[in-house]
Short mmCIF file of C-alpha atoms in Angstrom, two decimals:
data_model
loop_
_atom_site.label_atom_id
_atom_site.label_comp_id
_atom_site.label_asym_id
_atom_site.label_seq_id
_atom_site.Cartn_x
_atom_site.Cartn_y
_atom_site.Cartn_z
CA MET A 89 53.63 32.51 43.68
CA ALA A 90 53.40 35.22 41.04
CA LEU A 91 53.68 32.55 38.34
CA ALA A 92 50.84 30.52 39.90
CA LEU A 93 48.55 33.54 40.05
CA ARG A 94 49.19 34.29 36.40
CA CYS A 95 48.15 30.70 35.49
CA LEU A 96 44.92 30.85 37.52
CA ARG A 97 43.86 34.25 36.19
CA PRO A 98 42.28 32.93 32.87
CA LEU A 99 40.13 30.28 34.62
CA PRO A 100 36.95 32.38 35.14
CA SER A 101 36.72 33.30 31.47
CA LEU A 102 37.45 29.70 30.43
CA LEU A 103 34.77 28.38 32.76
CA HIS A 104 32.32 30.90 31.39
CA ARG A 105 33.05 29.85 27.81
CA SER A 106 32.75 26.16 28.74
CA SER A 107 29.38 26.75 30.41
CA PHE A 108 28.15 28.64 27.36
CA ALA A 109 29.27 25.79 25.09
CA MET A 110 27.33 23.27 27.16
CA THR A 111 24.10 25.28 27.23
CA ARG A 112 24.11 26.78 23.76
CA GLY A 113 22.78 23.50 22.28
CA LEU A 114 19.69 23.42 24.51
CA PRO A 115 16.47 24.81 23.00
CA ARG A 116 15.19 27.99 24.58
CA ALA A 117 11.66 28.20 25.86
CA PRO A 118 9.37 29.89 23.32
CA ARG A 119 7.80 33.24 24.04
CA GLY A 120 4.68 32.96 26.12
CA CYS A 121 5.69 29.61 27.59
CA PRO A 122 4.25 29.60 31.16
CA ALA A 123 6.93 27.27 32.54
CA PRO A 124 10.74 27.25 32.36
CA LEU A 125 12.05 24.79 29.77
CA LEU A 126 13.60 22.37 32.24
CA GLU A 127 10.72 22.52 34.71
CA GLY A 128 8.09 20.64 32.74
CA CYS A 129 6.99 22.50 29.61
CA ARG A 130 6.73 19.15 27.90
CA GLN A 131 4.57 20.23 25.00
CA CYS A 132 6.93 23.05 24.06
CA VAL A 133 9.94 20.77 24.18
CA GLN A 134 8.27 18.21 21.94
CA GLN A 135 7.23 20.87 19.47
CA MET A 136 10.75 22.34 19.30
CA LEU A 137 12.37 18.94 18.90
CA LEU A 138 9.90 18.08 16.14
CA SER A 139 10.63 21.37 14.39
CA ARG A 140 14.38 20.72 14.58
CA GLN A 141 13.90 17.21 13.21
CA LEU A 142 11.81 18.49 10.33
CA ALA A 143 14.26 21.24 9.55
CA THR A 144 17.06 18.71 9.38
CA LYS A 145 15.08 16.44 7.04
CA LYS A 146 13.97 19.26 4.77
CA ALA A 147 17.54 20.54 4.54
CA LYS A 148 18.82 17.26 3.09
CA GLY A 149 19.61 17.45 -0.60
CA LYS A 150 17.92 15.39 -3.28
CA GLY A 151 19.24 11.90 -3.68
CA GLN A 152 20.22 11.58 -0.03
CA SER A 153 18.52 8.94 2.11
CA GLN A 154 16.03 10.22 4.62
CA ALA A 155 14.84 8.60 7.82
CA LYS A 156 11.35 7.15 7.69
CA VAL A 157 8.51 9.05 9.28
CA ASN A 158 6.57 7.03 11.83
CA ILE A 159 3.64 8.88 13.35
CA SER A 160 1.51 7.39 16.09
CA ALA A 161 -2.00 6.98 14.68
CA ALA A 162 -3.49 7.92 18.07
CA LEU A 163 -1.82 11.35 18.00
CA VAL A 164 -3.44 12.36 14.70
CA GLU A 165 -6.76 10.53 14.90
CA ASP A 166 -8.62 13.87 14.87
CA ILE A 167 -7.08 14.63 11.47
CA ILE A 168 -7.04 11.25 9.71
CA ASN A 169 -7.45 7.58 10.49
CA LEU A 170 -4.08 6.17 9.38
CA GLU A 171 -5.12 2.64 10.26
CA GLU A 172 -8.06 2.91 7.89
CA THR A 173 -5.76 4.22 5.17
CA SER A 174 -3.46 1.25 5.72
CA GLU A 175 -6.41 -1.15 5.54
CA ASP A 176 -7.63 0.40 2.28
CA MET A 177 -4.18 0.00 0.74
CA GLN A 178 -3.94 -3.59 1.96
CA ALA A 179 -7.36 -4.31 0.44
CA VAL A 180 -6.00 -3.27 -2.96
CA ILE A 181 -3.08 -5.68 -2.53
CA GLU A 182 -5.40 -8.53 -1.51
CA ALA A 183 -7.61 -7.89 -4.54
CA LEU A 184 -4.56 -8.18 -6.79
CA LYS A 185 -3.57 -11.47 -5.11
CA ALA A 186 -7.09 -12.83 -5.66
CA ASP A 187 -7.03 -11.79 -9.33
CA PHE A 188 -3.69 -13.53 -9.84
CA SER A 189 -4.96 -16.69 -8.15
CA ARG A 190 -8.32 -16.93 -9.89
CA ASN A 191 -7.71 -15.62 -13.37
CA LEU A 192 -4.02 -15.92 -14.14
CA THR A 193 -2.91 -19.51 -13.89
CA VAL A 194 -1.59 -22.12 -16.31
CA ARG A 195 -2.97 -24.96 -14.19
CA THR A 196 -6.61 -25.27 -15.25
CA SER A 197 -8.70 -27.20 -12.73
CA PRO A 198 -12.37 -27.20 -11.65
CA GLY A 199 -11.50 -24.75 -8.88
CA ALA A 200 -10.21 -22.28 -11.46
CA LEU A 201 -13.79 -21.85 -12.75
CA ASP A 202 -15.44 -21.37 -9.36
CA HIS A 203 -15.28 -17.61 -9.20
CA ILE A 204 -16.04 -16.79 -12.81
CA THR A 205 -18.86 -14.25 -12.58
CA VAL A 206 -22.02 -14.99 -14.58
CA MET A 207 -24.44 -12.21 -15.46
CA THR A 208 -28.03 -13.44 -15.19
CA LYS A 209 -31.39 -11.69 -15.24
CA ASP A 210 -31.35 -11.82 -11.44
CA GLY A 211 -27.87 -10.33 -11.09
CA LYS A 212 -24.27 -11.53 -10.94
CA PHE A 213 -23.38 -14.92 -9.45
CA PRO A 214 -20.23 -17.06 -9.21
CA LEU A 215 -20.36 -19.97 -11.65
CA ASN A 216 -20.08 -22.55 -8.85
CA GLN A 217 -23.38 -21.28 -7.39
CA LEU A 218 -25.20 -21.93 -10.67
CA GLY A 219 -23.68 -25.18 -11.87
CA GLN A 220 -21.81 -28.25 -10.68
CA ILE A 221 -18.22 -28.20 -11.94
CA SER A 222 -16.25 -31.40 -12.39
CA GLN A 223 -13.21 -32.60 -14.31
CA LYS A 224 -13.88 -35.60 -16.53
CA SER A 225 -10.27 -35.87 -17.70
CA PRO A 226 -7.11 -33.71 -17.68
CA GLN A 227 -8.26 -32.28 -21.00
CA LEU A 228 -11.97 -31.79 -20.24
CA MET A 229 -14.11 -30.11 -17.59
CA ILE A 230 -17.89 -30.36 -17.30
CA VAL A 231 -20.33 -27.77 -15.94
CA ASN A 232 -23.76 -29.21 -15.17
CA MET A 233 -26.38 -26.42 -15.34
CA THR A 234 -29.42 -28.59 -14.54
CA SER A 235 -30.31 -26.50 -11.46
CA PHE A 236 -30.34 -23.23 -13.45
CA PRO A 237 -30.88 -24.20 -17.09
CA GLU A 238 -31.95 -20.70 -18.06
CA SER A 239 -28.44 -19.47 -17.21
CA THR A 240 -26.58 -21.99 -19.39
CA ALA A 241 -25.88 -19.60 -22.26
CA ALA A 242 -24.78 -16.83 -19.88
CA ALA A 243 -22.46 -19.24 -18.07
CA ALA A 244 -20.85 -20.37 -21.33
CA LYS A 245 -20.32 -16.74 -22.32
CA ALA A 246 -18.70 -15.93 -18.95
CA ILE A 247 -16.31 -18.87 -19.33
CA ARG A 248 -15.39 -17.81 -22.85
CA GLU A 249 -14.72 -14.22 -21.76
CA SER A 250 -12.85 -15.13 -18.56
CA GLY A 251 -9.42 -14.57 -20.11
CA MET A 252 -8.44 -18.20 -19.43
CA ASN A 253 -8.23 -19.14 -23.10
CA LEU A 254 -11.23 -21.49 -22.83
CA ASN A 255 -13.75 -22.28 -25.56
CA PRO A 256 -16.82 -23.93 -23.95
CA GLU A 257 -19.28 -26.06 -25.91
CA VAL A 258 -22.97 -26.15 -24.89
CA ASP A 259 -24.90 -29.44 -25.04
CA GLY A 260 -28.36 -28.90 -23.56
CA THR A 261 -27.79 -28.01 -19.91
CA THR A 262 -24.24 -29.32 -19.99
CA ILE A 263 -21.24 -27.11 -20.75
CA ARG A 264 -18.17 -28.98 -21.99
CA VAL A 265 -14.94 -27.05 -21.39
CA PRO A 266 -11.94 -28.47 -23.29
CA VAL A 267 -8.67 -27.70 -21.55
CA PRO A 268 -6.16 -26.49 -24.15
CA LYS A 269 -2.51 -27.36 -24.09
CA VAL A 270 -0.57 -24.56 -22.46
CA THR A 271 1.56 -22.88 -25.12
CA ARG A 272 4.37 -20.38 -24.75
CA GLU A 273 2.16 -17.80 -26.44
CA HIS A 274 -0.57 -18.35 -23.87
CA ARG A 275 1.93 -18.03 -21.00
CA GLU A 276 3.20 -14.74 -22.40
CA SER A 277 -0.38 -13.51 -22.81
CA LEU A 278 -1.10 -14.28 -19.16
CA ALA A 279 2.09 -12.47 -18.10
CA LYS A 280 0.90 -9.35 -19.98
CA LEU A 281 -2.47 -9.59 -18.24
CA ALA A 282 -0.67 -9.82 -14.89
CA LYS A 283 1.19 -6.61 -15.71
CA GLN A 284 -2.05 -4.88 -16.69
CA SER A 285 -3.75 -6.00 -13.48
CA THR A 286 -0.85 -4.69 -11.43
CA ASN A 287 -1.02 -1.30 -13.15
CA LYS A 288 -4.75 -1.10 -12.45
CA SER A 289 -4.11 -1.94 -8.80
CA LYS A 290 -1.45 0.76 -8.56
CA GLU A 291 -3.96 3.24 -9.95
CA ALA A 292 -6.41 2.20 -7.23
CA LEU A 293 -3.60 2.62 -4.70
CA ARG A 294 -2.91 6.16 -5.92
CA LYS A 295 -6.59 7.00 -5.43
CA VAL A 296 -6.39 5.84 -1.81
CA ARG A 297 -3.27 7.94 -1.28
CA SER A 298 -4.79 11.03 -2.91
CA LYS A 299 -7.98 10.70 -0.88
CA SER A 300 -5.96 10.51 2.36
CA ILE A 301 -3.74 13.47 1.51
CA THR A 302 -6.82 15.53 0.59
CA GLN A 303 -8.26 14.71 4.00
CA VAL A 304 -5.06 15.89 5.70
CA LYS A 305 -4.96 19.16 3.77
CA LYS A 306 -8.40 20.07 5.10
CA PHE A 307 -6.66 20.77 8.43
CA LYS A 308 -3.88 23.00 7.06
CA ASN A 309 -5.38 26.02 8.81
CA LYS A 310 -5.90 24.17 12.08
CA VAL A 311 -2.56 22.45 12.66
CA SER A 312 1.06 23.32 12.01
CA GLU A 313 2.69 23.11 8.60
CA ASP A 314 5.14 20.59 10.03
CA THR A 315 2.30 18.29 11.09
CA ILE A 316 0.77 18.41 7.59
CA TRP A 317 4.17 17.69 6.05
CA MET A 318 4.81 14.75 8.36
CA LEU A 319 1.39 13.20 7.64
CA GLU A 320 1.79 13.56 3.87
CA LYS A 321 5.21 11.96 4.15
CA GLN A 322 3.78 9.09 6.21
CA ILE A 323 0.97 8.43 3.70
CA GLN A 324 3.42 8.49 0.78
CA GLN A 325 5.65 5.99 2.57
CA MET A 326 2.68 3.68 3.11
CA ALA A 327 1.79 3.90 -0.59
CA ASP A 328 5.40 3.26 -1.64
CA GLU A 329 5.58 0.15 0.54
CA ALA A 330 2.31 -1.15 -0.92
CA ALA A 331 3.53 -0.53 -4.48
CA THR A 332 6.75 -2.38 -3.69
CA GLU A 333 4.75 -5.37 -2.46
CA MET A 334 2.73 -5.32 -5.69
CA ASP A 335 5.94 -5.36 -7.73
CA LYS A 336 7.10 -8.42 -5.79
CA LEU A 337 3.78 -10.18 -6.44
CA LEU A 338 4.05 -9.38 -10.15
CA ALA A 339 7.63 -10.65 -10.32
CA ALA A 340 6.64 -13.94 -8.64
CA LYS A 341 3.58 -14.39 -10.86
CA THR A 342 5.54 -13.63 -14.04
CA LYS A 343 8.16 -16.19 -13.05
CA GLU A 344 5.41 -18.75 -12.40
CA LEU A 345 3.69 -18.10 -15.73
CA LEU A 346 6.76 -18.04 -17.95
CA GLY A 347 8.49 -20.89 -16.13
#
């Protein structure tokens, strides 16, 4: 009996330590919280969990992978419209795709001339709105400017300066566009232009990112530092993903051009 009592004597202290171990990991309710933590102070719990998550991320050393930030646009709509930011970045990507398709191709066809912009006295117009474009042979395209004869010279100039290595010849209201043989030098020239276009698009992307971050910083005195940090991180991630997509487009276009 005496031996049994001696074995049971440490139990209260062990139970106390076990209970402390189980509860020590739970966040305590902040000062001024009107409700106990486990009775429904939902906002406080979310704020503390967010703070812990941020502290963990900020504590990671350089070079270590970090989890992606994914903020609900609806929760921060009073600060910034993340969907609009995403759309602006996507618009930059789409503009790069259009540039690649229209201006950087080794397959010259009537459709390749459609969107060449012609400067006239009445403003800028696509070439296909001013003249009828046709292909007489694989080595020759014709642009009939009968409907707008006064714009013939301007159209020829636009074709010459399109970056497509074309040298148009004007014959009255007809523009003859010889299609040159595609050389290795021309392919390499187009690949360089693709790289330049991508760099310009990335610069436009950086402007979208900077504009969005500036908008967020306007609220630094109205919302928590953690919220500002999370939003900046989110915007940077969006920009990084867009830049990665541009790099993939450039790689595909370069492969197409160089063969």
